[in-house]
PDB file of C-alpha atoms in Angstrom:
ATOM      1  CA  MET A   1       0.000   0.000   0.000  1.00  0.00           C
ATOM      2  CA  THR A   2       1.428   3.356  -1.015  1.00  0.00           C
ATOM      3  CA  ILE A   3       0.365   6.654   0.542  1.00  0.00           C
ATOM      4  CA  TYR A   4       0.576   9.788  -1.586  1.00  0.00           C
ATOM      5  CA  ARG A   5       0.476  13.408  -0.477  1.00  0.00           C
ATOM      6  CA  VAL A   6      -1.577  15.429  -2.944  1.00  0.00           C
ATOM      7  CA  ARG A   7      -1.728  19.225  -2.992  1.00  0.00           C
ATOM      8  CA  VAL A   8      -4.320  20.937  -5.164  1.00  0.00           C
ATOM      9  CA  GLY A   9      -4.224  24.671  -5.706  1.00  0.00           C
ATOM     10  CA  PHE A  10      -6.105  27.229  -7.754  1.00  0.00           C
ATOM     11  CA  HIS A  11      -5.534  30.821  -8.814  1.00  0.00           C
ATOM     12  CA  ASN A  12      -7.704  33.084  -6.648  1.00  0.00           C
ATOM     13  CA  PRO A  13      -9.902  30.353  -5.102  1.00  0.00           C
ATOM     14  CA  SER A  14     -12.893  30.880  -2.847  1.00  0.00           C
ATOM     15  CA  ALA A  15     -14.040  28.825   0.135  1.00  0.00           C
ATOM     16  CA  LEU A  16     -16.728  27.370  -2.132  1.00  0.00           C
ATOM     17  CA  THR A  17     -14.013  26.162  -4.520  1.00  0.00           C
ATOM     18  CA  PHE A  18     -12.443  24.023  -1.801  1.00  0.00           C
ATOM     19  CA  ARG A  19     -15.796  22.778  -0.510  1.00  0.00           C
ATOM     20  CA  GLN A  20     -16.644  21.592  -4.031  1.00  0.00           C
ATOM     21  CA  LEU A  21     -13.201  20.016  -4.333  1.00  0.00           C
ATOM     22  CA  ASP A  22     -13.756  18.104  -1.073  1.00  0.00           C
ATOM     23  CA  GLU A  23     -17.112  16.837  -2.354  1.00  0.00           C
ATOM     24  CA  ILE A  24     -15.579  15.606  -5.609  1.00  0.00           C
ATOM     25  CA  LEU A  25     -12.428  14.040  -4.141  1.00  0.00           C
ATOM     26  CA  GLU A  26     -13.992  12.252  -1.160  1.00  0.00           C
ATOM     27  CA  PRO A  27     -15.750   9.526  -3.229  1.00  0.00           C
ATOM     28  CA  GLN A  28     -12.399   8.928  -4.968  1.00  0.00           C
ATOM     29  CA  ARG A  29     -10.836   8.115  -1.535  1.00  0.00           C
ATOM     30  CA  PHE A  30      -8.829  11.326  -1.135  1.00  0.00           C
ATOM     31  CA  TRP A  31      -8.740  12.412   2.517  1.00  0.00           C
ATOM     32  CA  ARG A  32      -8.044  16.031   3.420  1.00  0.00           C
ATOM     33  CA  THR A  33      -5.270  16.538   5.937  1.00  0.00           C
ATOM     34  CA  GLU A  34      -5.305  19.298   8.523  1.00  0.00           C
ATOM     35  CA  SER A  35      -4.416  22.608   6.901  1.00  0.00           C
ATOM     36  CA  GLY A  36      -1.434  24.242   8.540  1.00  0.00           C
ATOM     37  CA  GLY A  37      -1.145  27.997   8.915  1.00  0.00           C
ATOM     38  CA  GLY A  38      -2.694  30.267   6.330  1.00  0.00           C
ATOM     39  CA  THR A  39      -1.762  28.151   3.341  1.00  0.00           C
ATOM     40  CA  PHE A  40      -5.324  26.883   2.927  1.00  0.00           C
ATOM     41  CA  ARG A  41      -6.060  30.108   1.064  1.00  0.00           C
ATOM     42  CA  TYR A  42      -4.343  28.868  -2.085  1.00  0.00           C
ATOM     43  CA  PHE A  43      -4.228  25.080  -1.847  1.00  0.00           C
ATOM     44  CA  MET A  44      -5.517  22.074   0.083  1.00  0.00           C
ATOM     45  CA  GLU A  45      -3.587  18.977   1.004  1.00  0.00           C
ATOM     46  CA  TYR A  46      -4.980  15.459   0.746  1.00  0.00           C
ATOM     47  CA  GLU A  47      -3.752  11.914   1.265  1.00  0.00           C
ATOM     48  CA  TYR A  48      -4.502   9.054  -1.063  1.00  0.00           C
ATOM     49  CA  GLU A  49      -3.800   5.337  -0.452  1.00  0.00           C
ATOM     50  CA  SER A  50      -3.507   2.867  -3.282  1.00  0.00           C
ATOM     51  CA  GLU A  51      -2.137  -0.569  -4.033  1.00  0.00           C
ATOM     52  CA  LEU A  52      -2.790  -0.367  -7.755  1.00  0.00           C
ATOM     53  CA  ARG A  53      -2.136   3.210  -8.886  1.00  0.00           C
ATOM     54  CA  ASP A  54       1.319   4.634  -9.443  1.00  0.00           C
ATOM     55  CA  LEU A  55       2.440   8.245  -9.034  1.00  0.00           C
ATOM     56  CA  CYS A  56       1.374   9.284 -12.548  1.00  0.00           C
ATOM     57  CA  ALA A  57      -2.051   7.654 -12.222  1.00  0.00           C
ATOM     58  CA  VAL A  58      -2.714   9.402  -8.898  1.00  0.00           C
ATOM     59  CA  CYS A  59      -1.646  12.740 -10.384  1.00  0.00           C
ATOM     60  CA  GLU A  60      -3.890  12.266 -13.409  1.00  0.00           C
ATOM     61  CA  LEU A  61      -6.851  11.292 -11.206  1.00  0.00           C
ATOM     62  CA  ALA A  62      -6.392  14.301  -8.914  1.00  0.00           C
ATOM     63  CA  TYR A  63      -5.996  16.679 -11.876  1.00  0.00           C
ATOM     64  CA  SER A  64      -9.034  15.362 -13.746  1.00  0.00           C
ATOM     65  CA  GLN A  65     -11.221  15.644 -10.633  1.00  0.00           C
ATOM     66  CA  ALA A  66      -9.934  19.139  -9.750  1.00  0.00           C
ATOM     67  CA  CYS A  67     -10.699  20.341 -13.294  1.00  0.00           C
ATOM     68  CA  LYS A  68     -14.372  19.646 -12.570  1.00  0.00           C
ATOM     69  CA  VAL A  69     -14.271  22.402  -9.931  1.00  0.00           C
ATOM     70  CA  LYS A  70     -12.269  25.113 -11.674  1.00  0.00           C
ATOM     71  CA  LYS A  71     -10.023  25.404 -14.722  1.00  0.00           C
ATOM     72  CA  CYS A  72      -6.234  25.059 -14.563  1.00  0.00           C
ATOM     73  CA  PRO A  73      -5.588  23.571 -11.121  1.00  0.00           C
ATOM     74  CA  LEU A  74      -2.041  23.130  -9.893  1.00  0.00           C
ATOM     75  CA  VAL A  75      -1.547  19.570  -8.635  1.00  0.00           C
ATOM     76  CA  LEU A  76       1.513  18.300  -6.775  1.00  0.00           C
ATOM     77  CA  VAL A  77       1.713  14.607  -5.916  1.00  0.00           C
ATOM     78  CA  GLU A  78       4.509  12.990  -3.954  1.00  0.00           C
ATOM     79  CA  GLU A  79       4.985   9.528  -2.545  1.00  0.00           C
ATOM     80  CA  LYS A  80       4.783   9.783   1.218  1.00  0.00           C
ATOM     81  CA  SER A  81       5.371   6.198   2.320  1.00  0.00           C
ATOM     82  CA  LYS A  82       4.966   2.574   1.418  1.00  0.00           C
ATOM     83  CA  ALA A  83       3.349   0.225   3.878  1.00  0.00           C
ATOM     84  CA  ALA A  84       4.045  -3.485   3.688  1.00  0.00           C
TER      85      ALA A  84
END
C-alpha cells in the first residue's frame, strides 16, 4: 500500500471552490489533511492510499477531478510512504 500526499491549488480560489473540491475528491478516496497555517487560502492537502495506482495515475486522477471544480488547477503529488 502506497500513501501519496496530494496538494491541489487554484488561482484566486474561494471557500466554495475548496468545498466543491472536497465533495468531488472524497468519493475517490482522497482524505483532506489538517491545513497548517494560512496556506489553505491557495491550496488544500490530501492523502490518497492505493495498491494499484502509481504516481502518474494518482496525479492524473487528482488533476481530472480538480478540473471539474475550476479550470487550470495546480496539482503536486509525492509519494509519502509505502506500507508493507
